[in-house]
Coordinates of C-alpha atoms in Angstrom, one line a residue:
Chain A
M1318 CA -32.2 55.6 -26.4
N1319 CA -29.0 55.9 -28.5
Q1320 CA -25.4 54.9 -27.7
D1321 CA -24.3 58.4 -26.5
Q1322 CA -27.2 58.5 -24.1
L1323 CA -26.5 55.1 -22.8
F1324 CA -22.8 55.9 -22.2
E1325 CA -23.8 59.1 -20.5
Q1326 CA -26.0 57.1 -18.0
I1327 CA -23.1 54.7 -17.4
K1328 CA -20.7 57.6 -16.6
K1329 CA -23.3 59.3 -14.4
K1330 CA -24.4 56.3 -12.4
R1331 CA -20.9 54.7 -12.4
S1332 CA -22.6 51.5 -13.3
F1333 CA -23.1 49.2 -16.2
L1334 CA -25.5 46.9 -14.3
C1335 CA -28.7 45.5 -15.8
V1336 CA -31.3 44.1 -13.4
G1337 CA -32.9 41.0 -14.8
L1338 CA -36.6 40.9 -13.8
D1339 CA -37.0 37.1 -13.9
T1340 CA -40.0 37.4 -11.7
D1341 CA -41.4 34.0 -10.9
M1342 CA -44.8 34.0 -9.2
K1343 CA -43.6 30.9 -7.3
K1344 CA -40.5 32.7 -5.8
I1345 CA -41.7 36.1 -4.8
P1346 CA -42.1 36.8 -1.1
G1347 CA -45.2 35.2 0.5
H1348 CA -46.6 38.4 1.9
L1349 CA -47.3 39.7 -1.7
S1350 CA -49.3 36.7 -2.8
G1351 CA -52.7 37.9 -1.6
K1352 CA -52.5 41.2 -3.5
A1353 CA -53.7 42.1 -6.9
D1354 CA -50.9 41.6 -9.5
P1355 CA -48.1 40.6 -7.1
V1356 CA -45.6 40.4 -9.9
F1357 CA -46.1 44.0 -10.8
I1358 CA -45.9 45.1 -7.1
F1359 CA -42.7 43.1 -6.7
N1360 CA -41.2 44.6 -9.9
K1361 CA -42.1 48.1 -8.9
E1362 CA -40.4 47.8 -5.5
I1363 CA -37.3 46.2 -7.0
I1364 CA -37.1 48.9 -9.7
D1365 CA -37.4 51.7 -7.1
A1366 CA -34.8 50.2 -4.9
T1367 CA -32.3 49.4 -7.7
A1368 CA -32.8 52.3 -10.1
P1369 CA -30.0 54.5 -8.6
Y1370 CA -27.5 51.8 -9.3
T1371 CA -28.6 50.4 -12.6
V1372 CA -28.6 51.6 -16.2
A1373 CA -30.7 48.8 -17.7
C1374 CA -33.6 46.6 -16.8
K1375 CA -34.4 43.3 -18.4
P1376 CA -37.7 41.4 -17.9
N1377 CA -37.4 37.9 -19.3
L1378 CA -40.6 37.1 -21.2
A1379 CA -40.7 33.4 -20.1
F1380 CA -41.5 34.4 -16.6
Y1381 CA -44.5 36.6 -17.6
E1382 CA -45.8 34.2 -20.2
S1383 CA -46.0 31.4 -17.6
N1384 CA -48.9 33.5 -16.1
G1385 CA -50.7 33.8 -19.5
W1386 CA -52.3 37.0 -20.5
E1387 CA -52.3 38.3 -16.9
G1388 CA -48.5 37.9 -17.1
W1389 CA -48.4 40.0 -20.2
Q1390 CA -50.4 42.6 -18.3
S1391 CA -47.9 42.6 -15.4
L1392 CA -45.2 43.1 -18.0
E1393 CA -46.9 46.0 -19.7
K1394 CA -47.5 47.7 -16.3
T1395 CA -43.9 47.1 -15.5
V1396 CA -42.7 48.7 -18.7
N1397 CA -45.1 51.6 -18.4
Y1398 CA -43.9 52.2 -14.8
V1399 CA -40.2 52.3 -15.9
R1400 CA -40.9 54.5 -18.9
T1401 CA -42.7 57.0 -16.7
A1402 CA -40.7 57.0 -13.4
Y1403 CA -37.2 56.2 -14.9
P1404 CA -37.1 57.3 -18.5
D1405 CA -33.3 57.1 -18.5
I1406 CA -33.3 53.3 -17.9
F1407 CA -32.5 51.2 -20.9
L1408 CA -35.3 48.7 -21.2
I1409 CA -34.6 45.2 -22.7
A1410 CA -37.2 42.6 -23.6
D1411 CA -35.3 39.3 -23.1
A1412 CA -37.5 37.5 -25.5
K1413 CA -35.0 35.7 -27.8
R1414 CA -37.4 36.1 -30.8
G1415 CA -36.8 35.5 -34.4
D1416 CA -39.0 34.3 -37.3
I1417 CA -39.3 34.8 -41.1
G1418 CA -39.2 38.4 -42.1
N1419 CA -42.9 39.3 -42.2
T1420 CA -43.4 37.7 -38.9
S1421 CA -40.4 39.3 -37.1
Q1422 CA -42.0 42.6 -38.2
L1423 CA -44.9 41.7 -35.9
Y1424 CA -42.5 41.0 -33.0
A1425 CA -40.9 44.3 -33.6
R1426 CA -44.3 45.9 -33.5
A1427 CA -45.1 44.1 -30.2
F1428 CA -41.9 45.1 -28.4
F1429 CA -41.1 48.6 -29.8
E1430 CA -44.6 50.0 -30.6
K1431 CA -47.1 48.2 -28.4
L1432 CA -44.7 48.0 -25.5
G1433 CA -42.1 50.7 -25.2
F1434 CA -38.9 48.6 -25.0
D1435 CA -35.5 50.0 -26.2
A1436 CA -34.2 46.6 -27.2
V1437 CA -35.1 43.0 -27.8
T1438 CA -32.9 39.9 -27.6
T1439 CA -33.0 37.9 -30.9
A1440 CA -31.9 34.5 -32.0
P1441 CA -29.6 34.3 -35.1
Y1442 CA -30.5 30.8 -36.5
M1443 CA -32.9 32.0 -39.2
G1444 CA -30.5 34.7 -40.5
E1445 CA -30.7 38.2 -41.8
D1446 CA -34.4 38.6 -42.7
S1447 CA -35.4 37.3 -39.3
V1448 CA -33.5 40.2 -37.6
K1449 CA -33.7 43.1 -40.1
P1450 CA -37.3 44.1 -39.3
F1451 CA -36.2 45.1 -35.8
L1452 CA -33.5 47.4 -37.2
T1453 CA -35.8 49.9 -38.9
Y1454 CA -36.8 51.7 -35.7
P1455 CA -34.7 54.7 -34.8
D1456 CA -32.9 54.5 -31.4
K1457 CA -34.2 50.9 -30.9
W1458 CA -31.9 47.9 -30.7
I1459 CA -31.6 44.2 -31.2
I1460 CA -29.3 42.2 -29.0
L1461 CA -28.3 39.1 -31.0
L1462 CA -27.4 35.8 -29.3
A1463 CA -23.8 35.1 -30.0
L1464 CA -22.1 33.1 -27.3
T1465 CA -24.6 32.1 -24.5
S1466 CA -23.8 31.4 -20.9
N1467 CA -25.4 27.9 -20.7
R1468 CA -24.0 24.4 -21.0
G1469 CA -25.8 23.9 -24.3
A1470 CA -23.8 26.7 -25.9
A1471 CA -21.2 24.0 -26.7
D1472 CA -23.6 22.0 -28.9
F1473 CA -23.6 24.2 -31.9
Q1474 CA -21.9 27.6 -31.2
F1475 CA -18.4 26.2 -31.5
I1476 CA -18.8 24.4 -34.9
R1477 CA -15.9 25.4 -37.1
D1478 CA -16.7 26.3 -40.7
E1479 CA -14.5 24.2 -43.0
K1480 CA -14.4 27.1 -45.5
D1481 CA -12.8 29.8 -43.4
G1482 CA -12.1 28.2 -40.0
E1483 CA -14.6 30.5 -38.3
L1484 CA -16.6 29.2 -35.3
L1485 CA -20.4 29.6 -35.6
F1486 CA -20.6 32.3 -32.9
E1487 CA -17.7 34.2 -34.6
K1488 CA -19.6 34.0 -37.9
V1489 CA -22.7 35.3 -36.2
L1490 CA -20.7 38.3 -34.9
R1491 CA -19.0 39.0 -38.2
I1492 CA -21.9 38.5 -40.7
S1493 CA -24.5 40.3 -38.6
Q1494 CA -22.4 43.5 -38.8
D1495 CA -23.7 43.9 -42.3
W1496 CA -27.2 44.0 -40.9
G1497 CA -26.9 46.9 -38.5
T1498 CA -24.4 49.2 -36.7
P1499 CA -23.0 49.6 -33.2
E1500 CA -25.9 52.1 -32.9
N1501 CA -28.6 49.6 -33.2
M1502 CA -27.1 46.2 -32.4
M1503 CA -25.6 44.6 -29.3
Y1504 CA -24.6 41.0 -28.7
V1505 CA -25.2 38.5 -25.9
V1506 CA -22.0 37.0 -24.7
G1507 CA -22.2 34.9 -21.5
A1508 CA -19.9 35.8 -18.5
T1509 CA -19.2 32.1 -18.1
Q1510 CA -17.2 32.5 -21.3
A1511 CA -15.2 35.5 -20.0
E1512 CA -11.9 34.4 -21.6
K1513 CA -13.7 34.3 -25.0
L1514 CA -14.5 38.0 -24.7
K1515 CA -11.1 38.8 -26.0
E1516 CA -11.8 37.0 -29.3
V1517 CA -15.3 38.6 -29.4
R1518 CA -13.7 42.1 -29.0
Q1519 CA -11.4 41.4 -31.9
I1520 CA -14.5 41.0 -34.1
V1521 CA -16.8 43.6 -32.6
P1522 CA -14.6 46.2 -30.9
D1523 CA -17.3 48.9 -30.8
H1524 CA -20.5 47.1 -30.0
F1525 CA -22.1 46.9 -26.6
L1526 CA -22.3 43.4 -25.2
L1527 CA -25.1 42.2 -22.9
V1528 CA -23.4 39.8 -20.5
P1529 CA -25.5 37.4 -18.5
G1530 CA -24.2 34.8 -16.2
V1531 CA -22.5 36.8 -13.5
G1532 CA -23.5 35.6 -10.0
A1533 CA -25.8 32.6 -9.9
Q1534 CA -24.4 31.2 -13.1
G1535 CA -20.8 31.6 -11.9
G1536 CA -19.2 34.3 -14.1
S1537 CA -16.7 36.9 -12.7
L1538 CA -17.4 40.6 -13.1
K1539 CA -13.7 41.5 -13.0
E1540 CA -12.9 39.0 -15.8
V1541 CA -15.7 40.3 -17.9
A1542 CA -14.5 43.9 -17.5
R1543 CA -10.9 42.8 -18.1
Y1544 CA -11.6 41.2 -21.5
G1545 CA -14.8 42.9 -22.6
M1546 CA -14.7 46.6 -21.7
N1547 CA -14.0 49.1 -24.4
R1548 CA -13.4 52.9 -24.3
R1549 CA -17.2 53.6 -24.0
C1550 CA -17.6 50.7 -21.5
G1551 CA -19.4 48.6 -24.1
L1552 CA -20.9 46.3 -21.5
L1553 CA -24.2 45.8 -19.8
V1554 CA -23.7 43.1 -17.2
N1555 CA -26.9 41.4 -16.1
S1556 CA -27.8 40.0 -12.7
S1557 CA -31.1 38.5 -12.0
R1558 CA -31.5 36.1 -9.1
G1559 CA -28.6 37.5 -7.1
I1560 CA -30.5 40.8 -6.9
I1561 CA -34.2 40.2 -7.0
Y1562 CA -34.1 37.2 -4.7
A1563 CA -31.5 38.6 -2.3
S1564 CA -34.1 38.3 0.4
S1565 CA -37.5 36.5 0.5
G1566 CA -38.8 38.6 3.4
K1567 CA -40.7 41.8 3.6
D1568 CA -37.4 43.6 3.2
F1569 CA -36.8 42.1 -0.2
A1570 CA -36.5 45.4 -1.9
S1571 CA -34.0 47.0 0.4
H1572 CA -31.9 43.8 0.1
A1573 CA -32.1 44.0 -3.7
G1574 CA -31.0 47.6 -3.5
S1575 CA -28.0 46.7 -1.4
A1576 CA -27.1 43.9 -3.7
A1577 CA -27.3 46.2 -6.7
R1578 CA -25.3 49.0 -4.9
Q1579 CA -22.6 46.5 -4.1
I1580 CA -22.2 45.6 -7.7
R1581 CA -22.3 49.2 -8.7
D1582 CA -19.5 50.0 -6.3
E1583 CA -17.4 47.3 -7.9
M1584 CA -18.3 48.6 -11.4
D1585 CA -17.4 52.2 -10.3
Q1586 CA -13.9 50.9 -9.6
L1587 CA -13.7 48.9 -12.8
L1588 CA -14.7 52.0 -14.8
D1589 CA -12.0 54.0 -13.1
D1590 CA -9.4 51.2 -13.7
H1591 CA -10.3 51.4 -17.4
G1592 CA -9.9 55.2 -17.5
I1593 CA -13.6 55.9 -17.9
G1594 CA -14.2 59.0 -15.7
K1595 CA -17.2 60.7 -14.4
Chain B
M220 CA -51.6 13.8 -28.3
N221 CA -49.2 11.0 -29.2
Q222 CA -48.0 9.9 -32.6
D223 CA -50.5 7.1 -32.9
Q224 CA -53.4 9.4 -32.3
L225 CA -52.0 12.0 -34.8
F226 CA -51.6 9.3 -37.5
E227 CA -55.1 8.1 -36.8
Q228 CA -56.4 11.6 -37.4
I229 CA -54.4 11.9 -40.6
K230 CA -55.9 8.6 -41.9
K231 CA -59.4 9.6 -40.8
K232 CA -59.4 13.1 -42.3
R233 CA -57.2 12.2 -45.3
S234 CA -55.3 15.3 -44.5
F235 CA -51.9 16.4 -43.1
L236 CA -52.8 20.0 -43.3
C237 CA -52.0 22.5 -40.5
V238 CA -53.8 25.9 -40.7
G239 CA -51.5 28.7 -39.6
L240 CA -53.5 31.3 -37.6
D241 CA -51.3 34.2 -38.5
T242 CA -54.1 36.5 -37.6
D243 CA -53.1 40.2 -38.2
M244 CA -55.5 42.8 -36.8
K245 CA -54.6 44.9 -39.8
K246 CA -55.6 42.2 -42.4
I247 CA -58.9 40.7 -41.1
P248 CA -62.1 41.7 -42.8
G249 CA -63.4 45.2 -42.1
H250 CA -66.8 44.1 -40.9
L251 CA -65.2 42.5 -37.8
S252 CA -63.3 45.5 -36.7
G253 CA -66.1 47.1 -34.6
K254 CA -66.7 43.9 -32.5
A255 CA -65.1 42.9 -29.2
D256 CA -62.0 40.7 -29.8
P257 CA -62.2 40.6 -33.6
V258 CA -59.1 38.3 -33.7
F259 CA -60.9 35.6 -31.7
I260 CA -64.1 35.9 -33.7
F261 CA -62.0 35.6 -36.9
N262 CA -60.1 32.6 -35.6
K263 CA -63.2 30.9 -34.4
E264 CA -64.9 31.2 -37.8
I265 CA -61.7 30.0 -39.6
I266 CA -61.4 27.0 -37.3
D267 CA -65.1 26.0 -37.7
A268 CA -64.8 26.2 -41.5
T269 CA -61.5 24.4 -41.8
A270 CA -61.6 21.8 -39.0
P271 CA -63.1 19.0 -41.2
Y272 CA -60.0 19.3 -43.5
T273 CA -57.2 19.8 -41.0
V274 CA -55.3 17.8 -38.4
A275 CA -53.4 20.7 -36.9
C276 CA -53.7 24.4 -36.1
K277 CA -50.8 26.7 -35.5
P278 CA -51.2 30.3 -34.1
N279 CA -48.0 32.2 -34.6
L280 CA -47.3 34.1 -31.4
A281 CA -45.9 37.2 -33.1
F282 CA -49.3 38.1 -34.4
Y283 CA -50.9 37.9 -30.9
E284 CA -48.1 39.7 -29.1
S285 CA -48.4 42.6 -31.5
N286 CA -51.7 43.4 -29.7
G287 CA -50.1 43.2 -26.2
W288 CA -51.9 41.4 -23.4
E289 CA -55.2 41.7 -25.3
G290 CA -53.5 39.6 -28.0
W291 CA -52.5 37.0 -25.5
Q292 CA -56.1 36.9 -24.3
S293 CA -57.3 36.3 -27.9
L294 CA -54.8 33.5 -28.1
E295 CA -56.0 31.9 -24.9
K296 CA -59.6 32.1 -26.0
T297 CA -58.6 30.5 -29.4
V298 CA -56.7 27.7 -27.7
N299 CA -59.6 27.1 -25.3
Y300 CA -62.1 27.0 -28.1
V301 CA -60.1 24.5 -30.1
R302 CA -59.5 22.3 -27.0
T303 CA -63.2 22.2 -26.3
A304 CA -64.8 22.1 -29.8
Y305 CA -62.1 20.1 -31.6
P306 CA -60.1 18.0 -29.1
D307 CA -58.6 16.0 -31.9
I308 CA -56.8 18.9 -33.5
F309 CA -53.1 19.0 -32.8
L310 CA -52.4 22.5 -31.4
I311 CA -49.0 24.1 -32.2
A312 CA -47.7 27.3 -30.6
D313 CA -45.4 28.7 -33.3
A314 CA -43.3 30.6 -30.8
K315 CA -39.7 29.7 -31.7
R316 CA -38.7 29.9 -28.1
G317 CA -35.5 28.8 -26.4
D318 CA -33.5 30.1 -23.4
I319 CA -31.2 28.7 -20.7
G320 CA -32.6 25.7 -18.9
N321 CA -34.3 27.2 -15.9
T322 CA -36.0 29.8 -18.2
S323 CA -37.1 27.3 -20.9
Q324 CA -38.8 25.5 -18.1
L325 CA -41.0 28.6 -17.7
Y326 CA -41.8 28.7 -21.4
A327 CA -42.8 25.0 -21.1
R328 CA -45.0 26.0 -18.2
A329 CA -46.6 28.8 -20.3
F330 CA -47.4 26.7 -23.4
F331 CA -48.1 23.3 -22.0
E332 CA -49.7 24.1 -18.5
K333 CA -51.1 27.6 -18.7
L334 CA -52.2 27.2 -22.3
G335 CA -53.1 23.8 -23.5
F336 CA -50.9 23.4 -26.6
D337 CA -49.7 20.0 -27.8
A338 CA -46.4 21.4 -29.2
V339 CA -44.1 24.4 -29.3
T340 CA -41.6 25.4 -32.0
T341 CA -38.2 25.9 -30.5
A342 CA -34.9 27.3 -31.7
P343 CA -31.7 25.2 -31.5
Y344 CA -29.0 27.8 -31.2
M345 CA -28.6 27.5 -27.4
G346 CA -28.4 23.7 -27.4
E347 CA -29.6 20.8 -25.3
D348 CA -30.6 22.5 -22.0
S349 CA -32.6 25.1 -23.8
V350 CA -34.8 22.4 -25.3
K351 CA -34.9 19.6 -22.7
P352 CA -37.3 21.2 -20.2
F353 CA -40.0 21.0 -22.9
L354 CA -39.5 17.2 -23.2
T355 CA -40.5 16.2 -19.7
Y356 CA -44.3 16.6 -20.4
P357 CA -46.0 13.3 -21.6
D358 CA -47.7 13.5 -25.0
K359 CA -46.3 17.0 -25.5
W360 CA -43.9 17.9 -28.3
I361 CA -41.2 20.3 -29.4
I362 CA -40.8 21.1 -33.0
L363 CA -37.2 22.1 -33.5
L364 CA -36.1 24.5 -36.2
A365 CA -33.8 22.7 -38.6
L366 CA -34.0 24.1 -42.1
T367 CA -36.2 27.1 -42.4
S368 CA -38.2 28.4 -45.4
N369 CA -36.8 31.9 -45.4
R370 CA -33.9 33.5 -47.4
G371 CA -31.9 34.0 -44.2
A372 CA -31.7 30.2 -43.8
A373 CA -28.7 30.4 -46.1
D374 CA -26.7 32.6 -43.6
F375 CA -25.9 29.9 -41.0
Q376 CA -27.8 26.7 -41.6
F377 CA -25.5 25.5 -44.3
I378 CA -22.2 26.0 -42.5
R379 CA -20.2 22.8 -43.0
D380 CA -18.3 21.5 -39.9
E381 CA -14.7 21.0 -40.7
K382 CA -14.6 18.0 -38.3
D383 CA -17.2 15.8 -39.9
G384 CA -18.4 17.5 -43.0
E385 CA -21.9 17.9 -41.6
L386 CA -24.0 21.0 -42.3
L387 CA -25.3 22.9 -39.3
F388 CA -29.0 21.9 -40.0
E389 CA -27.9 18.2 -40.4
K390 CA -26.0 18.5 -37.1
V391 CA -29.1 19.9 -35.4
L392 CA -31.1 17.0 -36.7
R393 CA -28.6 14.4 -35.7
I394 CA -27.5 15.7 -32.2
S395 CA -31.0 16.5 -31.1
Q396 CA -32.1 12.9 -31.5
D397 CA -30.3 12.2 -28.3
W398 CA -32.5 14.7 -26.5
G399 CA -35.9 13.2 -27.3
T400 CA -37.7 10.6 -29.5
P401 CA -40.0 10.5 -32.5
E402 CA -42.7 10.5 -29.9
N403 CA -41.9 14.0 -28.6
M404 CA -39.9 15.8 -31.2
M405 CA -40.6 17.0 -34.7
Y406 CA -38.6 19.3 -37.0
V407 CA -39.3 22.4 -39.0
V408 CA -38.2 21.9 -42.6
G409 CA -39.3 24.5 -45.1
A410 CA -41.1 23.5 -48.2
T411 CA -39.0 26.0 -50.2
Q412 CA -36.2 23.4 -49.6
A413 CA -38.2 20.4 -50.8
E414 CA -35.3 18.7 -52.6
K415 CA -33.4 18.8 -49.2
L416 CA -36.1 16.7 -47.6
K417 CA -34.4 13.7 -49.1
E418 CA -31.3 14.3 -47.0
V419 CA -33.4 15.2 -44.0
R420 CA -35.2 11.9 -44.2
Q421 CA -31.9 10.0 -44.2
I422 CA -31.1 11.5 -40.8
V423 CA -34.6 11.4 -39.3
P424 CA -36.6 8.7 -41.1
D425 CA -39.3 8.4 -38.4
H426 CA -39.9 11.9 -37.1
F427 CA -42.8 14.1 -38.1
L428 CA -41.8 17.2 -40.0
L429 CA -43.6 20.5 -39.8
V430 CA -43.3 22.0 -43.3
P431 CA -44.1 25.7 -43.8
G432 CA -43.7 27.6 -47.0
V433 CA -46.3 25.9 -49.2
G434 CA -48.4 28.5 -51.0
A435 CA -47.5 32.2 -50.4
Q436 CA -43.8 31.3 -49.9
G437 CA -43.7 29.2 -53.1
G438 CA -43.2 25.6 -52.0
S439 CA -44.8 22.7 -53.8
L440 CA -47.0 20.2 -51.9
K441 CA -46.3 17.4 -54.3
E442 CA -42.6 17.8 -54.0
V443 CA -42.8 17.9 -50.2
A444 CA -44.8 14.6 -50.2
R445 CA -42.4 13.0 -52.7
Y446 CA -39.3 13.6 -50.7
G447 CA -40.7 13.9 -47.2
M448 CA -43.5 11.4 -46.6
N449 CA -42.8 8.3 -44.6
R450 CA -44.9 5.2 -43.9
R451 CA -46.9 7.1 -41.2
C452 CA -47.1 10.2 -43.3
G453 CA -44.6 12.0 -41.1
L454 CA -45.7 15.4 -42.4
L455 CA -47.7 18.3 -41.2
V456 CA -47.8 20.9 -44.0
N457 CA -48.7 24.4 -42.9
S458 CA -50.6 27.0 -44.9
S459 CA -51.4 30.3 -43.4
R460 CA -52.1 33.2 -45.7
G461 CA -53.4 31.1 -48.6
I462 CA -56.2 29.8 -46.3
I463 CA -57.1 32.5 -43.7
Y464 CA -57.0 35.4 -46.2
A465 CA -58.6 33.5 -49.1
S466 CA -61.2 36.3 -49.1
S467 CA -61.4 39.6 -47.2
G468 CA -65.2 39.8 -47.5
K469 CA -67.9 38.7 -45.1
D470 CA -67.6 35.2 -46.7
F471 CA -64.0 34.9 -45.6
A472 CA -64.7 31.7 -43.6
S473 CA -66.3 29.8 -46.3
H474 CA -63.5 30.7 -48.7
A475 CA -61.0 29.6 -46.1
G476 CA -62.9 26.3 -45.8
S477 CA -62.9 25.8 -49.6
A478 CA -59.1 26.6 -49.7
A479 CA -58.5 24.0 -47.0
R480 CA -60.7 21.4 -48.6
Q481 CA -58.9 21.8 -51.9
I482 CA -55.6 21.2 -50.2
R483 CA -57.1 18.2 -48.3
D484 CA -58.3 16.7 -51.6
E485 CA -54.7 16.9 -53.0
M486 CA -53.4 15.4 -49.7
D487 CA -55.9 12.6 -49.9
Q488 CA -54.5 11.7 -53.3
L489 CA -50.9 11.9 -52.1
L490 CA -51.6 9.7 -49.1
D491 CA -53.2 7.2 -51.5
D492 CA -50.1 7.4 -53.8
H493 CA -47.9 6.6 -50.9
G494 CA -50.0 3.6 -49.9
I495 CA -51.5 5.2 -46.8
G496 CA -55.1 3.9 -46.7
K497 CA -58.2 4.9 -44.8

């Protein structure tokens, strides 16, 4: 999916919501536990219920890998289901991968060829050649960690370079622009750092940002839109636990749908406020 | 496995070699391609041939994930085989994982509980809470990326902090010592940066270092030992392609064994030179 197509979806659905499929076998409703592949059944129902209100969907690999190869099978079934039933949904592998060049190539093969993801989250620590192999696929994306939503973000991401006064996350944003374009790169910027989005936008005005941390982690959607939205929206705001675990009963899917619709309604208003029409 | 046990193995086998199972379906000998799970068959033969000369074994996850869930199945079979046939081999998941705390917990569950690895490589960018969940398992390890062997290492790892003059990789080494101990943390330091091992050893004198980059990537084993070895060896030197693809014929395993034995013989001498006896 390219940027035009993503922006079209945002305008059409009046949403820039990404549903995080952090599906933990230990947290899904009890009535599913006897069935074959409960993780996939859970995901399928969540996707059906939330698809009208979301433009993106983001399984986090950790949750699948904790079930071993069966978990990867649930993941592949989930991806195939989305690709078939909702081809307009932007599919993100939240994998935070990155390795030396010839190895990152294999990760790209895994997520873009073997599975049909549109995007993979990647870690910047190993630099250019760890990221570049992902950028050779047309209409595929990397989403590079810049400023994360967790407490540990403070450990290294705010180190200031004595040479040019740049913070590490700013350097990641600036230098990585030589590796790709706003057509194949996005950045992760946590909602818990909403006020920092202003600085982020000065460095990357045109790139899409994937923003986790709204909801359970405490970030505010309004603040994120205020500082982070650009003329093509430029935001994918993720919510995981607040949607997928909205209820632990048999009605979990309809509650998830309601939670997603509620966020969509707020997003509709925010898009309006920023002059992004239907 | 704890540090004592690892050091015992090193003294017993006169080796600090780690065999990297970067098993690429597209590179394994042709005669295996018709069989069921050729990746596992290849790994099993490599392991049998190299086990006498190696103390550690390191599948890189990218290679398995490029085959989807079947790849994860090959990985699990490989891990189970090593655990059963060679319980004294230190098993490293080269996965370079790292996520917010509650998600890293799931990665820890994947690699330490679901699979039986001794150690996982982790990325430092997201800081303390992305790493700590791995450190709650007794006799399990993380191996944190510090100074990597690839060209892209130069992009961010050498940024100098204006506050204290520390380089980023030095800061990773120093700060992370508050997170764990030499009994549950190692560091990745590339052999292509051998001269830097001297500085690394000033910051982390007692930790084990996992050193990739000898062989195909150009690093020198002698230089690595010269600057990096400590009184308990403190090194695991990885070789992947130079061993596992030593021959592409039916005799690939015996060639891999010879390549490993040759490195072991050199290591035996280096251990002697550093006063580490049998």
